[in-house]
Amino acid sequence: MSLTADDVKKIAHLARLGIDQQNIDNYTQDLSRMLDLMTQMNDLNTDDVAPMAHPLDQQQRLRPDEVTEPNQREKFQSIAPQVENGLYLVPKVID
Amino acid sequence: MEWEVVIGLEIHAQLATKSKIFSGASTAYGAQPNTQACAVDLGFPGVLPVLNQEAVRMAVKFGLAIDAEIAPYSVFARKNYFYPDLPKGYQISQFELPIVGPGHIDIEVDGNIKRIGVTRAHLEEDAGKSLHADFHGLTGIDLNRAGTPLLEIVSEPDMRSAKEAVAYMRKLHELVRYLEICDGNMQEGSFRCDANVSVRPKGQQELGTRTELKNINSFRFVERAINHEVERQIDVIENGGTIIQETRLYDADADETRPMRSKEEANDYRYFPDPDLLPVYIEDSLKEQVKSELPELPAAKKERFMSQFGLDQETAGILTSTRELAHFFELTVEASDNAVKLAANWISGDLLGALNKQSLDITESPIDPVRLGGLIKRISDNTISGKIAKQVFETMWHGQDSADDIIEAQGLKQITDSGAIEAIIDTIIANNPKQVEQYLGGKEKVFGFFVGQVMKETQGKASPAEVNKMLKQKLKK
Amino acid sequence: MHNKTLIELAAGLRSHSYSSVELTQHFLNRIQQHRDLNAFITVSEDIALQQAEQADKKLASGDAGFLTGIPLAQKDIFCTDGVKTTCGSKILDNFIAPYNATVVEKFNDAGAVMLGKLNMDEFAMGSSNETSFYGASKNPWNSDTVPGGSSGGSAAAIAARLTPAATGTDTGGSIRQPAALCGITGLKPTYGRVSRYGMIAYASSLDQGGPMARSAADAAWLLQVMAGFDEKDSTSVDHPVPDYSADLNQPLQGLKIGLPEQFFSDDLDQAIATVIQEAIDEYKKLGAEIKSVSMPHLEFAIPAYYVIASAECSSNLSRYDGVRFGYRCQNPKDLEDMYTRSRGEAFGAEVKRRILMGTYALSAGYYDAYYLKAQKVRRLISNDFKQALSEVDVLMGPVSPSTAFKLGEKTGDPIQMYLSDIYTIAINLAGLPAMSIPAGFVNDMPVGLHIIGNYFEEAKLLQTAHQYQLVTDWHQRSPHGFE
């Protein structure tokens, strides 16, 4: 299975991952080889196998509906790239 | 060509839990920005979600109320996309295995009952808010709302007009508040609606291309936005164009829909089961317990009001439109010693009218059921007339006194002493020979003049029935 | 002091042979002296000395627990309140965590002293420590070779006696492989045994924190603190925590050891195979019975693992977006630019490869072929282990197909690097507990023995390891220059 540079650009965009033009070919090659490795699974018939999402067959535990978290805005925002009036600032969002 | 409109709605109802769906931060509305966003809501490294049991119970409650299947096993999935108000870069939602399966809701439009299918309802977390007020050309992000539990209720494309869509939305709005799982506050965004709208030539089976309308968060906007969109679509097609599947934003100020720029590219959400959360199992015992706690639902309550109180369909509908109003009515009936008809008329007429005038909710009524019942009791036992009652009601509205206190203090008691009324009538007849002559001469209309005179003389306190009876006797030849 | 076991150190502190401050200072000095090993990303000297002072007070008042006053170090994947937590990445180079991981909290409650934060592969993605933004830690046995990864800093620091013990995390072998390559003892517990809260996620359904130490007996003490249910982690299991040291001294007579055929194929380096065989012979002498078992689906573990791990990581790492914490690029021209450049500039190549791979595997049209398929393969592999462990008590084999390789040897070939996880990753897919213990040397480089147990049978693993360590001294060997 081999990918094209365009495929990689598309995936990189989905993942919002900037990749230098000169490295696209490297990633394309590496990913194609990774896919080759992964397609080895196709040798295995898994028709009647239930997918396994977790190692243990446990069920979700439920938390009581209680407010337990205090306001820690100052602490949390002390490490933020850009804040003003308690808001995180980002480049303009367009609806 | 005749067109048929096809509408499906996606309603997002914020569940009325105290804490968030996956964290212990408060869900209270209106706090200072980011003061109710804890490490989990902010998607900090290493933090993990733990599911709020009340959110699960509320979803089950909703499912049971619409006769839906409750999934014995449901799974949370991640919906992956980048947006600044989505802290983790994914929304925890449900995809393949939602907690509530197919159910239905009956709506009433123009006197006809129509059943609308509910495809599914699933639990998910809300996102934060982007504030576009200008911060030197930047956008501010408030994540207080991030992680608030939502129940997304997806309908089948069963609605055929904006009117039906609004009826469905109202019905759901009424239901979630009845169930006390959502406060229904649309201004605060607790109950939001997206609509999928398409048109097709009448008789065609195949669905037309649909657009998704966002941001239509009032009943009025839903109707207007859908109607506009339908017109637009028909216009496009009739002019030889084709409808593009897209997300459109309703702009209430311009009263039009326009494509959403942020949704221009088709998203690939890469759903997969959230590995931080385990499957949710709903035991039968939980279902039974929630079922036993289910309140009487609007439809059942309406039925009961009609059979138990002999109310007509319309009045029963009005009085059961909210759980609080229905409760108010039942308490009033009790306080009025079962003056059912009077209670129904007074509440659906005078009380709701007065409340509406001041934009008050039934829960904010200045007159409580006990006081209103006290007033109605005095009408039904003839202590006061209906006309005087309106005067008493007015006084009660502005004060705290009971009807009896007001009647006593203002001397409004109906004159039931027939001797006193007789004396007044005799005087009036004696003083108005001309009118007596006219009446006896066949001018029936003049009868009203005598009634008016008696009422004036008694300041309205005489029982109209009594006055009529006596006048008729006295004026006989 | 730096050659003592935890039991000896605890005894020394109690008999006041040295104070915790002295002990802490001693290790801080050694860390300073061996900075070139690059085992630490952050040395938290001030906090360590403060904690040591506190510990000395407790020791004086008799109010001390077993670990009170003992210096330890945390893999830099565990969030530490007020201390930089980088996960080996540029994207978190400025991240002062505002909370403690549950594991860190537990060590603090136990009175342990934190020397600092240990080097690791970026976001734990790597088998050599070379993907760290801070440069690779070096193997104390030969500084031209890698310490393994991703918990390479932990393994190197323990082998070099810069800390008596440390934490690690293991998603596909990240505790066991570096433990093997550095000649120390590492335990990956059952999935759900140790809380993942505050442990920065790589692949959530595979990640598990665990102890790294010089001996099984020491590892037992660490696990005692780390293990246990945590209500903040939905995948944490509410299962009783036994006394992990209680059965260490029970003999192994009658222990059934299974040797998976697939672990001993022709691909296995002959010299390593010999070391493993000698270790198994030692177990025979201890009274164990040896049996061959087959796990037919094991060969599919690598593809299944890399699909699942990549998919989960692609989503887990979306939160590094430059909005609320971490790296943000200079002067973003718009939102899109902020995302792509912040992430593009601050993630390393291996992290990018896995994010791309995972994004692809989850994208429309490929989900069934990759992610769903991998989950099914995962079930088959897990069933293989269940079957095998119904026949025997523990499984044994090699941890790594080779001893520590040269720095730079495999960096150009990611696939080659992935294949070095061949013996370890299947265990993570199944969620089982497993250990690596020192079992000998090949060309003066350590070789690890892999011991795999049934769910929640960490105590049995520790006992099996300890009994071997009573009759061998591989775990006591120390690299030249670090004695």
Tab-separated table of C-alpha atoms in Angstrom, chain B residues 39-40 42-51 78 80 82-90 96 141 143 265 268-278, chain C residues 79 92 95 98-99 191 196-200 204-205 231-235 311-312 315-316 318-321 323-325 335 339 343 359 362-364 367 371:
chain	number	residue	atom	x	y	z
B	39	ALA	CA	-8.184	20.801	34.417
B	40	VAL	CA	-10.395	18.118	32.842
B	42	LEU	CA	-9.460	22.468	29.808
B	43	GLY	CA	-8.026	19.263	28.380
B	44	PHE	CA	-4.762	19.551	30.279
B	45	PRO	CA	-2.179	16.801	29.742
B	46	GLY	CA	-2.858	13.590	31.625
B	47	VAL	CA	-6.337	14.401	32.907
B	48	LEU	CA	-9.133	11.869	32.515
B	49	PRO	CA	-12.928	11.880	32.255
B	50	VAL	CA	-15.254	10.148	34.719
B	51	LEU	CA	-18.943	9.956	33.802
B	78	ARG	CA	-14.389	10.761	20.232
B	80	ASN	CA	-12.105	14.679	16.342
B	82	PHE	CA	-9.895	21.356	15.795
B	83	TYR	CA	-11.674	24.414	17.117
B	84	PRO	CA	-10.534	26.805	19.842
B	85	ASP	CA	-13.634	26.239	21.971
B	86	LEU	CA	-13.011	22.475	21.886
B	87	PRO	CA	-10.131	22.051	24.324
B	88	LYS	CA	-9.079	18.456	23.690
B	89	GLY	CA	-9.318	18.605	19.922
B	90	TYR	CA	-12.132	16.110	20.199
B	96	GLU	CA	-22.391	3.883	16.971
B	141	ILE	CA	-12.326	31.799	24.506
B	143	LEU	CA	-14.496	27.374	28.485
B	265	GLU	CA	-14.651	21.937	4.141
B	268	ASP	CA	-13.732	13.872	8.643
B	269	TYR	CA	-14.418	13.422	12.338
B	270	ARG	CA	-12.516	10.161	12.738
B	271	TYR	CA	-14.896	8.790	15.353
B	272	PHE	CA	-13.524	5.978	17.475
B	273	PRO	CA	-14.408	4.595	20.924
B	274	ASP	CA	-12.896	6.793	23.638
B	275	PRO	CA	-10.235	4.634	25.278
B	276	ASP	CA	-10.431	6.722	28.469
B	277	LEU	CA	-14.027	5.624	29.050
B	278	LEU	CA	-15.498	2.155	29.354
C	79	CYS	CA	2.618	15.739	36.023
C	92	LEU	CA	5.604	21.162	26.710
C	95	PHE	CA	4.674	23.499	30.884
C	98	PRO	CA	-0.671	22.869	37.793
C	99	TYR	CA	-1.450	19.538	39.485
C	191	TYR	CA	-3.601	-2.378	32.830
C	196	ARG	CA	-3.191	6.995	34.723
C	197	TYR	CA	-4.471	10.318	36.088
C	198	GLY	CA	-1.859	12.983	35.436
C	199	MET	CA	0.270	10.560	33.450
C	200	ILE	CA	0.441	12.190	30.043
C	204	SER	CA	-4.764	5.364	26.552
C	205	SER	CA	-5.800	1.719	26.236
C	231	GLU	CA	-11.696	7.456	41.212
C	232	LYS	CA	-10.227	10.008	38.800
C	233	ASP	CA	-9.364	7.301	36.262
C	234	SER	CA	-12.314	5.445	34.718
C	235	THR	CA	-10.017	2.647	33.571
C	311	ALA	CA	-4.842	6.048	16.331
C	312	GLU	CA	-5.142	6.786	20.032
C	315	SER	CA	-6.410	11.984	19.093
C	316	ASN	CA	-4.688	12.271	22.477
C	318	SER	CA	-4.791	17.056	19.539
C	319	ARG	CA	-4.969	19.003	22.801
C	320	TYR	CA	-1.520	20.451	22.099
C	321	ASP	CA	-2.891	23.282	20.020
C	323	VAL	CA	-4.383	27.730	23.005
C	324	ARG	CA	-4.297	27.000	26.740
C	325	PHE	CA	-0.768	25.817	27.547
C	335	LEU	CA	-6.149	30.256	13.440
C	339	TYR	CA	-2.473	25.193	14.796
C	343	ARG	CA	2.224	21.650	16.193
C	359	THR	CA	-5.117	10.101	11.588
C	362	LEU	CA	-9.141	6.557	11.645
C	363	SER	CA	-10.140	8.553	8.592
C	364	ALA	CA	-13.251	7.880	6.568
C	367	TYR	CA	-11.422	2.789	9.876
C	371	TYR	CA	-8.537	0.377	13.455
